[in-house]
Structures are given as C-alpha cells and as structure tokens.
C-alpha cells in the first residue's frame, strides 16, 4: 500500500547514521571536556559556583559540534537540530548518571534539555540555510 523509494530509504538511513556520528562526537567532546575540567578543579581552588555554568557551556559546545555533524541536507534544519539536542541530552544524562552511580532529574535537567534544544535548533537552521561554498 505504502511504498518507499530506495532514495527515501537511503536518505532515512543516512539521517540515522549522521545522528549517531553526531551523538558519538558530542559525547566524546563532553567526556573529554568534563575530565579536563575535573583536573582544573583539582589543580586550582575554584569555587563550586563555577561548576554549573562550565558544565552548561560544555553541553552547549557538545551540542553545537554534534549538530554540525548530524544536520545535513538543505531542509528541516530546525527539526533535525532540535531532535539532535534532545537526543544528546537524554544520552548524555544516561551516560553521566551511570558514571555517577545515581539518576536524578530536576530543574537543572529541564534547563539542560531546553538549552540543548535551543542550541541544536539554532545550529540546524544556520547549517541548512548557509550558502554552499563550491
């Protein structure tokens, strides 16, 4: 009844694999920056008040870099970017919660989700609307 063309199937497969690549890159960036930040915290006596803003910047940077890899094509940049941001936050939450040994969802989790969605959406819009350089 519903037939999907081969090109549509390949396109969907590519979107999936582009998202997986983007998520892997974003998680690697997050883990690397968190480890680096932990060493900085250990080496310098920084106040605890710097932890939340720095981790938010790390997550935003990770979403931006991952979105640049994940969002391809010349349409649906907002949808792809928002989706990427939401998926990244869920995956990052699960990984970092497993590493910490505790799962806790609160207001900060909601703020992380909204920030990641906003970052991903903005990058998605910019990425699909920028002029292609030959």
PDB file of C-alpha atoms in Angstrom:
ATOM      1  CA  UNK A   1       0.000   0.000   0.000  1.00  0.00           C
ATOM      2  CA  UNK A   2       2.692   2.495   1.041  1.00  0.00           C
ATOM      3  CA  UNK A   3       5.832   2.170  -0.962  1.00  0.00           C
ATOM      4  CA  UNK A   4       9.037   3.931  -0.122  1.00  0.00           C
ATOM      5  CA  UNK A   5      11.541   4.621  -2.822  1.00  0.00           C
ATOM      6  CA  UNK A   6      15.126   3.440  -2.488  1.00  0.00           C
ATOM      7  CA  UNK A   7      16.382   7.016  -2.310  1.00  0.00           C
ATOM      8  CA  UNK A   8      13.950   7.792   0.542  1.00  0.00           C
ATOM      9  CA  UNK A   9      15.154   4.705   2.428  1.00  0.00           C
ATOM     10  CA  UNK A  10      18.809   5.652   1.860  1.00  0.00           C
ATOM     11  CA  UNK A  11      18.073   9.205   2.983  1.00  0.00           C
ATOM     12  CA  UNK A  12      16.472   7.961   6.221  1.00  0.00           C
ATOM     13  CA  UNK A  13      19.425   5.622   6.820  1.00  0.00           C
ATOM     14  CA  UNK A  14      21.846   8.500   6.250  1.00  0.00           C
ATOM     15  CA  UNK A  15      19.980  10.730   8.718  1.00  0.00           C
ATOM     16  CA  UNK A  16      20.149   7.977  11.331  1.00  0.00           C
ATOM     17  CA  UNK A  17      23.877   7.381  10.828  1.00  0.00           C
ATOM     18  CA  UNK A  18      24.590  11.129  10.722  1.00  0.00           C
ATOM     19  CA  UNK A  19      22.789  11.463  14.069  1.00  0.00           C
ATOM     20  CA  UNK A  20      24.732   8.533  15.534  1.00  0.00           C
ATOM     21  CA  UNK A  21      28.032  10.098  14.382  1.00  0.00           C
ATOM     22  CA  UNK A  22      26.981  13.450  15.831  1.00  0.00           C
ATOM     23  CA  UNK A  23      25.973  11.908  19.170  1.00  0.00           C
ATOM     24  CA  UNK A  24      29.246   9.968  19.426  1.00  0.00           C
ATOM     25  CA  UNK A  25      31.258  13.110  18.692  1.00  0.00           C
ATOM     26  CA  UNK A  26      29.216  15.193  21.142  1.00  0.00           C
ATOM     27  CA  UNK A  27      29.596  12.593  23.927  1.00  0.00           C
ATOM     28  CA  UNK A  28      33.355  12.283  23.325  1.00  0.00           C
ATOM     29  CA  UNK A  29      33.694  16.083  23.450  1.00  0.00           C
ATOM     30  CA  UNK A  30      31.605  16.190  26.640  1.00  0.00           C
ATOM     31  CA  UNK A  31      33.597  13.447  28.350  1.00  0.00           C
ATOM     32  CA  UNK A  32      36.915  14.987  27.334  1.00  0.00           C
ATOM     33  CA  UNK A  33      35.969  18.462  28.498  1.00  0.00           C
ATOM     34  CA  UNK A  34      34.481  17.185  31.761  1.00  0.00           C
ATOM     35  CA  UNK A  35      37.702  15.266  32.514  1.00  0.00           C
ATOM     36  CA  UNK A  36      39.781  18.349  31.657  1.00  0.00           C
ATOM     37  CA  UNK A  37      37.540  20.499  33.867  1.00  0.00           C
ATOM     38  CA  UNK A  38      37.869  17.987  36.714  1.00  0.00           C
ATOM     39  CA  UNK A  39      41.671  18.273  36.521  1.00  0.00           C
ATOM     40  CA  UNK A  40      41.384  22.070  36.508  1.00  0.00           C
ATOM     41  CA  UNK A  41      39.106  21.954  39.553  1.00  0.00           C
ATOM     42  CA  UNK A  42      41.514  19.633  41.345  1.00  0.00           C
ATOM     43  CA  UNK A  43      44.571  21.760  40.490  1.00  0.00           C
ATOM     44  CA  UNK A  44      43.079  25.144  41.311  1.00  0.00           C
ATOM     45  CA  UNK A  45      40.869  26.117  44.196  1.00  0.00           C
ATOM     46  CA  UNK A  46      37.880  27.298  42.201  1.00  0.00           C
ATOM     47  CA  UNK A  47      34.544  27.942  43.936  1.00  0.00           C
ATOM     48  CA  UNK A  48      31.745  25.422  43.475  1.00  0.00           C
ATOM     49  CA  UNK A  49      29.707  28.171  41.830  1.00  0.00           C
ATOM     50  CA  UNK A  50      31.729  27.751  38.602  1.00  0.00           C
ATOM     51  CA  UNK A  51      30.712  24.119  38.123  1.00  0.00           C
ATOM     52  CA  UNK A  52      27.172  24.656  36.823  1.00  0.00           C
ATOM     53  CA  UNK A  53      27.997  27.380  34.275  1.00  0.00           C
ATOM     54  CA  UNK A  54      31.027  25.488  32.963  1.00  0.00           C
ATOM     55  CA  UNK A  55      29.090  22.240  32.577  1.00  0.00           C
ATOM     56  CA  UNK A  56      26.339  24.120  30.735  1.00  0.00           C
ATOM     57  CA  UNK A  57      28.945  25.564  28.368  1.00  0.00           C
ATOM     58  CA  UNK A  58      30.409  22.080  27.854  1.00  0.00           C
ATOM     59  CA  UNK A  59      26.988  20.683  26.974  1.00  0.00           C
ATOM     60  CA  UNK A  60      26.198  23.588  24.638  1.00  0.00           C
ATOM     61  CA  UNK A  61      29.548  23.235  22.865  1.00  0.00           C
ATOM     62  CA  UNK A  62      28.972  19.495  22.541  1.00  0.00           C
ATOM     63  CA  UNK A  63      25.515  20.049  21.021  1.00  0.00           C
ATOM     64  CA  UNK A  64      26.891  22.621  18.580  1.00  0.00           C
ATOM     65  CA  UNK A  65      29.715  20.349  17.404  1.00  0.00           C
ATOM     66  CA  UNK A  66      27.486  17.279  17.225  1.00  0.00           C
ATOM     67  CA  UNK A  67      24.763  19.172  15.355  1.00  0.00           C
ATOM     68  CA  UNK A  68      27.281  20.336  12.776  1.00  0.00           C
ATOM     69  CA  UNK A  69      27.934  16.667  12.002  1.00  0.00           C
ATOM     70  CA  UNK A  70      24.369  15.397  12.381  1.00  0.00           C
ATOM     71  CA  UNK A  71      22.399  18.022  10.472  1.00  0.00           C
ATOM     72  CA  UNK A  72      22.842  17.583   6.741  1.00  0.00           C
ATOM     73  CA  UNK A  73      20.867  18.436   3.676  1.00  0.00           C
ATOM     74  CA  UNK A  74      19.043  21.612   2.852  1.00  0.00           C
ATOM     75  CA  UNK A  75      15.747  21.209   4.650  1.00  0.00           C
ATOM     76  CA  UNK A  76      14.273  20.574   8.092  1.00  0.00           C
ATOM     77  CA  UNK A  77      17.251  22.132   9.888  1.00  0.00           C
ATOM     78  CA  UNK A  78      15.149  23.228  12.862  1.00  0.00           C
ATOM     79  CA  UNK A  79      13.535  19.813  13.284  1.00  0.00           C
ATOM     80  CA  UNK A  80      16.835  17.955  12.901  1.00  0.00           C
ATOM     81  CA  UNK A  81      18.686  20.338  15.235  1.00  0.00           C
ATOM     82  CA  UNK A  82      16.012  20.268  17.944  1.00  0.00           C
ATOM     83  CA  UNK A  83      15.804  16.480  17.692  1.00  0.00           C
ATOM     84  CA  UNK A  84      19.579  16.182  17.920  1.00  0.00           C
ATOM     85  CA  UNK A  85      19.742  18.422  21.003  1.00  0.00           C
ATOM     86  CA  UNK A  86      17.032  16.426  22.781  1.00  0.00           C
ATOM     87  CA  UNK A  87      18.596  13.061  21.909  1.00  0.00           C
ATOM     88  CA  UNK A  88      22.050  14.243  23.005  1.00  0.00           C
ATOM     89  CA  UNK A  89      20.764  15.391  26.412  1.00  0.00           C
ATOM     90  CA  UNK A  90      18.986  12.086  27.039  1.00  0.00           C
ATOM     91  CA  UNK A  91      22.067  10.047  26.030  1.00  0.00           C
ATOM     92  CA  UNK A  92      24.433  12.311  27.996  1.00  0.00           C
ATOM     93  CA  UNK A  93      22.151  12.146  31.050  1.00  0.00           C
ATOM     94  CA  UNK A  94      22.108   8.345  30.921  1.00  0.00           C
ATOM     95  CA  UNK A  95      25.885   8.045  30.468  1.00  0.00           C
ATOM     96  CA  UNK A  96      26.826  10.595  33.133  1.00  0.00           C
ATOM     97  CA  UNK A  97      24.233   9.190  35.554  1.00  0.00           C
ATOM     98  CA  UNK A  98      25.663   5.707  35.080  1.00  0.00           C
ATOM     99  CA  UNK A  99      29.169   7.047  35.693  1.00  0.00           C
ATOM    100  CA  UNK A 100      27.997   8.921  38.806  1.00  0.00           C
ATOM    101  CA  UNK A 101      26.003   5.938  40.044  1.00  0.00           C
ATOM    102  CA  UNK A 102      22.790   7.917  40.536  1.00  0.00           C
ATOM    103  CA  UNK A 103      19.868   9.097  38.449  1.00  0.00           C
ATOM    104  CA  UNK A 104      18.374  12.425  39.462  1.00  0.00           C
ATOM    105  CA  UNK A 105      16.109  14.536  37.297  1.00  0.00           C
ATOM    106  CA  UNK A 106      15.316  18.041  38.429  1.00  0.00           C
ATOM    107  CA  UNK A 107      15.051  21.615  37.287  1.00  0.00           C
ATOM    108  CA  UNK A 108      18.647  21.576  36.048  1.00  0.00           C
ATOM    109  CA  UNK A 109      17.791  18.612  33.799  1.00  0.00           C
ATOM    110  CA  UNK A 110      14.901  20.560  32.295  1.00  0.00           C
ATOM    111  CA  UNK A 111      17.166  23.576  31.750  1.00  0.00           C
ATOM    112  CA  UNK A 112      19.753  21.308  30.108  1.00  0.00           C
ATOM    113  CA  UNK A 113      17.076  19.919  27.794  1.00  0.00           C
ATOM    114  CA  UNK A 114      15.767  23.361  26.831  1.00  0.00           C
ATOM    115  CA  UNK A 115      19.301  24.700  26.275  1.00  0.00           C
ATOM    116  CA  UNK A 116      20.278  21.707  24.130  1.00  0.00           C
ATOM    117  CA  UNK A 117      17.091  22.003  22.089  1.00  0.00           C
ATOM    118  CA  UNK A 118      17.730  25.716  21.535  1.00  0.00           C
ATOM    119  CA  UNK A 119      21.404  25.184  20.577  1.00  0.00           C
ATOM    120  CA  UNK A 120      20.570  22.302  18.255  1.00  0.00           C
ATOM    121  CA  UNK A 121      17.716  24.208  16.640  1.00  0.00           C
ATOM    122  CA  UNK A 122      19.836  27.308  16.026  1.00  0.00           C
ATOM    123  CA  UNK A 123      22.702  25.277  14.546  1.00  0.00           C
ATOM    124  CA  UNK A 124      20.253  23.284  12.412  1.00  0.00           C
ATOM    125  CA  UNK A 125      18.678  26.439  10.991  1.00  0.00           C
ATOM    126  CA  UNK A 126      22.050  28.018  10.261  1.00  0.00           C
ATOM    127  CA  UNK A 127      23.500  24.828   8.782  1.00  0.00           C
ATOM    128  CA  UNK A 128      20.737  24.223   6.229  1.00  0.00           C
ATOM    129  CA  UNK A 129      20.405  27.895   5.272  1.00  0.00           C
ATOM    130  CA  UNK A 130      24.041  28.817   4.773  1.00  0.00           C
ATOM    131  CA  UNK A 131      25.265  29.253   1.236  1.00  0.00           C
ATOM    132  CA  UNK A 132      27.064  26.206  -0.093  1.00  0.00           C
ATOM    133  CA  UNK A 133      30.635  27.038  -0.998  1.00  0.00           C
ATOM    134  CA  UNK A 134      31.817  25.305  -4.162  1.00  0.00           C
TER     135      UNK A 134
END
